Amino acid sequence: MKRSIRVGYMLMGAAMAGAVALALTILPVATAQDADHGGASAVADGHHGAGAEHPGAGPLTVGDISDHQAHTIIAAAVAKAVEIDTKMDIAIVDAGGNLKAFLRMDGAWLGSIDIAIKKAKTARYFDMNTGDIGGLSQPGGPLYNIEHSNGGLITFPGGIPIKDANGNVIGAIGVSGSSVENDHTVAQAGADAAN
Amino acid sequence: MKRSIRVGYMLMGAAMAGAVALALTILPVATAQDADHGGASAVADGHHGAGAEHPGAGPLTVGDISDHQAHTIIAAAVAKAVEIDTKMDIAIVDAGGNLKAFLRMDGAWLGSIDIAIKKAKTARYFDMNTGDIGGLSQPGGPLYNIEHSNGGLITFPGGIPIKDANGNVIGAIGVSGSSVENDHTVAQAGADAAN
Amino acid sequence: MKRSIRVGYMLMGAAMAGAVALALTILPVATAQDADHGGASAVADGHHGAGAEHPGAGPLTVGDISDHQAHTIIAAAVAKAVEIDTKMDIAIVDAGGNLKAFLRMDGAWLGSIDIAIKKAKTARYFDMNTGDIGGLSQPGGPLYNIEHSNGGLITFPGGIPIKDANGNVIGAIGVSGSSVENDHTVAQAGADAAN
Amino acid sequence: MKRSIRVGYMLMGAAMAGAVALALTILPVATAQDADHGGASAVADGHHGAGAEHPGAGPLTVGDISDHQAHTIIAAAVAKAVEIDTKMDIAIVDAGGNLKAFLRMDGAWLGSIDIAIKKAKTARYFDMNTGDIGGLSQPGGPLYNIEHSNGGLITFPGGIPIKDANGNVIGAIGVSGSSVENDHTVAQAGADAAN
C-alpha cells in the first residue's frame, strides 16, 4: 500500500480548481501512476510515533492517525471485506481513542455500528488486539468483566491497534459484521495499510 | 387524509379468517368519510414514510442512503470545508437514523464528534434542518427543551436531511467544527451532492 | 366512546376458534351493533380510580389502564390523526408510569418515539397536561429545568393524563409528530376515548 | 463478491469532474478481478442490505414494516400468548431498529418492557434470533459479553427477525414475560403472521 497519492492528481494539474486540489490532498487513493513514480518520496510528513519523543521539559510529541491514513485504512478494509464476501462496519479511532472515521457497508449489521467503534476504542485503550483482552476477561480470568468499564468494551476479535512505521500506536481499527475470524482478517488488512 | 383499509375488512364479514379479524380489532376504526370514498383505494394516499409506497397489507418500500452516496456526500462536504478554510467533523446517518459514515478532518474539534452525529440524527428524526428545530425550542417556544429527548438532540444549524431525486428523505448529514453558519454551509454542500 | 365491544364479536359465536375469540376479547373495537345494544351494560368491571380506596390497614386499591383500554385509546388517537392529516407516534403508560402500548404511524417522525413516551410519562408523573408543566418550567419559572429529572421529561403539549369514569388517573397518553397543537388534539381524542 | 464501480471512474480519466474525482478518492480501490469482469455490471451484485436494490449511484431501496403489519403481528402474538396461558410484553421494531409498536398485556411483567424492546432490537441489529446470539456469547464463546454493546442487548430467546414474503428482513419482534421457550413460541407466532 502506497501513500504517494498526490502524485497522480498533481498530473491533473491546471485543470483542477484550488479547492478540489486541496481536498484531493486530504482524501487520496493510490493509483497505478503512483507505483510508476515511486510513492514514498512524495510523502514527506514524518510522523512522530506515539512512542513519543520528550524534548526536555516541553510537551510530548506523539504520532496521530491522519484523515488521509484513516481513509486508506478503511479502503483497504473494505477491499478485504469484499474479497471474502462480507459486509462490515469499520471504525477508526485516533491516538486519543476518539472516533476519526467510520463506514458501514450497505447491508452490514446495524448492531455492528457500536461494536466496531467499541472494538477500535478497546484496542487503543489497551494497545492490544481485542481478542487478546477477551482471553483475560473470561470467568476466572484476571480481567473478568472488564467489559463493564469505559462505557462498555468489546473484547472479542476485530479490534487492532494501528501503528506507524516505527511500531508506535497512532490509533486503532475496529471491524464487526461477520464471524470474529472474518472481522479480525478485515481489521488486519486495514491496519496493515497504515504504512 | 383518510385511511380506510378497515372498511374492506368489514365487508369481508363472516368469511373473515381469524388473523384478519384480529387485525381489524387493532387497526383504527374507519371514519364515515372513508366509507363514502370506498376503502381500499384510499390506502395509497401518501400517509406513509419518506418516499414510502404501501403495497396493500405488505411492507413499506423506502429509500435508504448507500455507502456510495455517503462517500460522495462526505467528499463534497470536505471540499467545501477546505474551500472556506475550516476543519470539520462530518457524520452521515441512514434512513433509520443509524450512523452510516463519519470523518473527522485533521485538527477538527474532538467535541464535535458527538455534535456532528447528534445533528445528523436530529435532522433525520424530524426531517428538517436542525436550525429550524432550534428556532422552536427556545424559552417560550413550542418545543422548549426538546433537546432532552432521544438521548440528547442538537438543535442549532449544521444538520440537514438528505433527500433522493424525488425529494424523499433517505438519511441526513451533520457537520460541526466551526461557526454554525459554516457548519450549515458545509452540510448543505454535502446534502446537495446526494444526487 | 363505548366499551361494550365484545357484544358484536359474541354474535360471531360458534364459528370462531377459542384462541381467536379470547384474543378478540382482549383487543376489541366498537362496532355499530354496540351502539344498538347499549354499550355500558356490557362493562361490569368497575374500575377503582387511582384516587385509591384504602380498606383499613390493607393495601390500596387503585385503578389501572387495561390493554383493552389502551387499544381503544390508540385507535381513537389514530382516527383523529388521520382526520387532521397528521402522522403520529402515540404512547400509553399505565398508572405506574410504565409503557403499556405504543404505535408509530407509517411515516411518523423517528424522533417522536422517545418524545411521545416521555410526554406520556411526564403527564402521569405529575398528573397534569405536559403543556401546563411547560408553563412552569420556563426560565424564571418555579420548575425551571425540571426536564433534567426522571431521565428526561418533555413539557410541551401532547401529554395528557387518562382518567376513569370517576376522574381518577389510571395512566396517560403522549402524542408527538406534528405541531404541539395537533399533538394535543390527538392526545385529547385518545384520552376522551378511555370511558 | 466483488464491487468495482471505481473501475468505471478510472476510465473517465481526464474528463472527470471534481466531485467524481473526490468520490473516487474515498471509495475502495478496484481489485484486479473487478477490472477483468468489467466494472459497472458488478455493482448489482447483491452486496447490500436486507432486500436492498442498488440503483447505480442512487439510494438503496429497502422494505420496512408497516403499522398495518405491526398490528397484525402483535395480534397474532397475543392470540398465541392467550392460547398458551401467558401474559406477555410484545415489541416490534422497524428495519432501522426503531420502535414501531408495543403492547403489554394486562398483568405482564414490568421488567419485560425493556427486555421485549431489547430483544426486538437485538434480533434486527444482527438479523438473527436472539437465542442464536446467546449461544455465541457464553463464557469462552466468540461473542462473550456482546451484551455490553448497543446500550444493552438481550441474547436469550424471544427475539426474531420479521421478514417479507421474499425473506428480506423488514423489522423484528421481541417477546418477554414467561419462560424463554414460551417467549420464543409467541414471538414466532407473531413473526409468522407478517405475510
Coordinates of C-alpha atoms in Angstrom, one line a residue, chain B residues 30-153:
Chain B
A30 CA -63.0 3.6 9.7
T31 CA -64.4 7.1 9.6
A32 CA -67.7 7.9 7.8
Q33 CA -65.8 9.7 5.1
D34 CA -63.7 6.6 4.5
A35 CA -66.7 4.6 3.9
D36 CA -68.0 7.1 1.4
H37 CA -64.8 7.1 -0.5
G38 CA -64.6 3.3 -0.6
G39 CA -61.9 1.7 1.4
A40 CA -59.0 0.1 -0.4
S41 CA -58.4 2.8 -2.9
A42 CA -57.6 5.2 -0.1
V43 CA -54.7 3.1 1.1
A44 CA -52.2 4.7 -1.3
D45 CA -52.9 8.1 0.0
G46 CA -49.3 9.1 0.8
H47 CA -49.9 8.6 4.5
H48 CA -46.5 7.0 4.8
G49 CA -42.8 7.4 5.4
A50 CA -40.2 9.1 3.4
G51 CA -40.9 8.1 -0.1
A52 CA -42.7 5.1 1.2
E53 CA -45.0 3.1 -1.0
H54 CA -47.5 0.9 0.7
P55 CA -48.3 -2.3 -1.2
G56 CA -51.6 -3.2 0.4
A57 CA -51.0 -5.2 3.6
G58 CA -47.3 -5.8 2.7
P59 CA -44.3 -3.9 3.9
L60 CA -43.5 -0.3 3.1
T61 CA -40.9 0.3 0.4
V62 CA -38.5 3.1 1.3
G63 CA -35.3 4.6 0.0
D64 CA -32.1 4.4 2.1
I65 CA -28.7 6.1 1.6
S66 CA -26.0 3.8 0.1
D67 CA -22.3 3.7 1.2
H68 CA -21.5 5.1 -2.3
Q69 CA -23.7 8.1 -1.7
A70 CA -22.4 8.6 1.8
H71 CA -18.9 8.8 0.5
T72 CA -19.8 11.2 -2.2
I73 CA -21.5 13.4 0.3
I74 CA -18.6 13.4 2.7
A75 CA -16.2 14.2 -0.1
A76 CA -18.3 17.2 -1.2
A77 CA -18.6 18.4 2.4
V78 CA -14.8 18.1 2.9
A79 CA -14.2 20.0 -0.3
K80 CA -16.5 22.8 0.9
A81 CA -14.8 22.8 4.4
V82 CA -11.4 23.2 2.7
E83 CA -12.7 25.9 0.4
I84 CA -13.9 28.0 3.4
D85 CA -10.8 27.1 5.4
T86 CA -12.4 25.1 8.2
K87 CA -11.9 21.8 9.9
M88 CA -15.0 19.7 10.3
D89 CA -16.5 16.6 11.9
I90 CA -18.9 15.2 9.4
A91 CA -21.5 12.4 10.1
I92 CA -24.0 10.7 7.9
V93 CA -26.9 8.7 9.2
D94 CA -29.2 6.4 7.1
A95 CA -33.0 6.4 6.8
G96 CA -33.2 4.7 10.2
G97 CA -31.1 7.3 11.9
N98 CA -28.2 4.9 12.3
L99 CA -24.6 6.0 11.6
K100 CA -23.6 5.2 8.1
A101 CA -20.3 7.1 7.7
F102 CA -18.1 9.6 9.6
L103 CA -15.0 11.6 9.0
R104 CA -13.1 14.0 11.4
M105 CA -10.8 16.2 9.4
D106 CA -7.3 16.6 10.9
G107 CA -7.4 19.2 13.6
A108 CA -11.2 19.3 13.9
W109 CA -12.6 19.6 17.4
L110 CA -13.0 16.4 19.4
G111 CA -16.2 17.7 21.0
S112 CA -17.7 17.9 17.5
I113 CA -17.7 14.1 17.1
D114 CA -20.8 13.8 19.2
I115 CA -22.3 17.0 18.0
A116 CA -22.0 16.1 14.3
I117 CA -23.6 12.7 14.9
K118 CA -26.4 14.2 17.0
K119 CA -27.0 16.9 14.4
A120 CA -27.4 14.2 11.7
K121 CA -29.7 12.2 13.9
T122 CA -31.8 15.2 14.9
A123 CA -32.2 16.2 11.2
R124 CA -33.4 12.7 10.3
Y125 CA -35.5 12.3 13.5
F126 CA -37.7 15.2 12.4
D127 CA -36.9 15.5 8.7
M128 CA -35.9 19.2 9.0
N129 CA -32.8 21.3 9.4
T130 CA -31.6 21.3 12.9
G131 CA -31.5 25.1 13.0
D132 CA -35.3 25.1 12.3
I133 CA -35.9 23.0 15.3
G134 CA -33.7 25.3 17.4
G135 CA -36.0 28.2 16.4
L136 CA -38.8 26.3 18.1
S137 CA -37.0 25.1 21.2
Q138 CA -36.1 28.5 22.7
P139 CA -37.5 29.6 26.0
G140 CA -41.2 30.3 25.5
G141 CA -41.2 28.4 22.2
P142 CA -43.4 25.4 21.5
L143 CA -40.6 22.9 21.7
Y144 CA -38.7 24.3 24.6
N145 CA -36.2 21.8 25.9
I146 CA -36.9 19.2 23.2
E147 CA -33.1 18.6 23.4
H148 CA -33.7 16.4 26.5
S149 CA -35.3 13.7 24.3
N150 CA -33.7 11.0 22.3
G151 CA -30.6 10.8 24.4
G152 CA -29.7 14.4 23.5
L153 CA -30.5 16.4 20.4

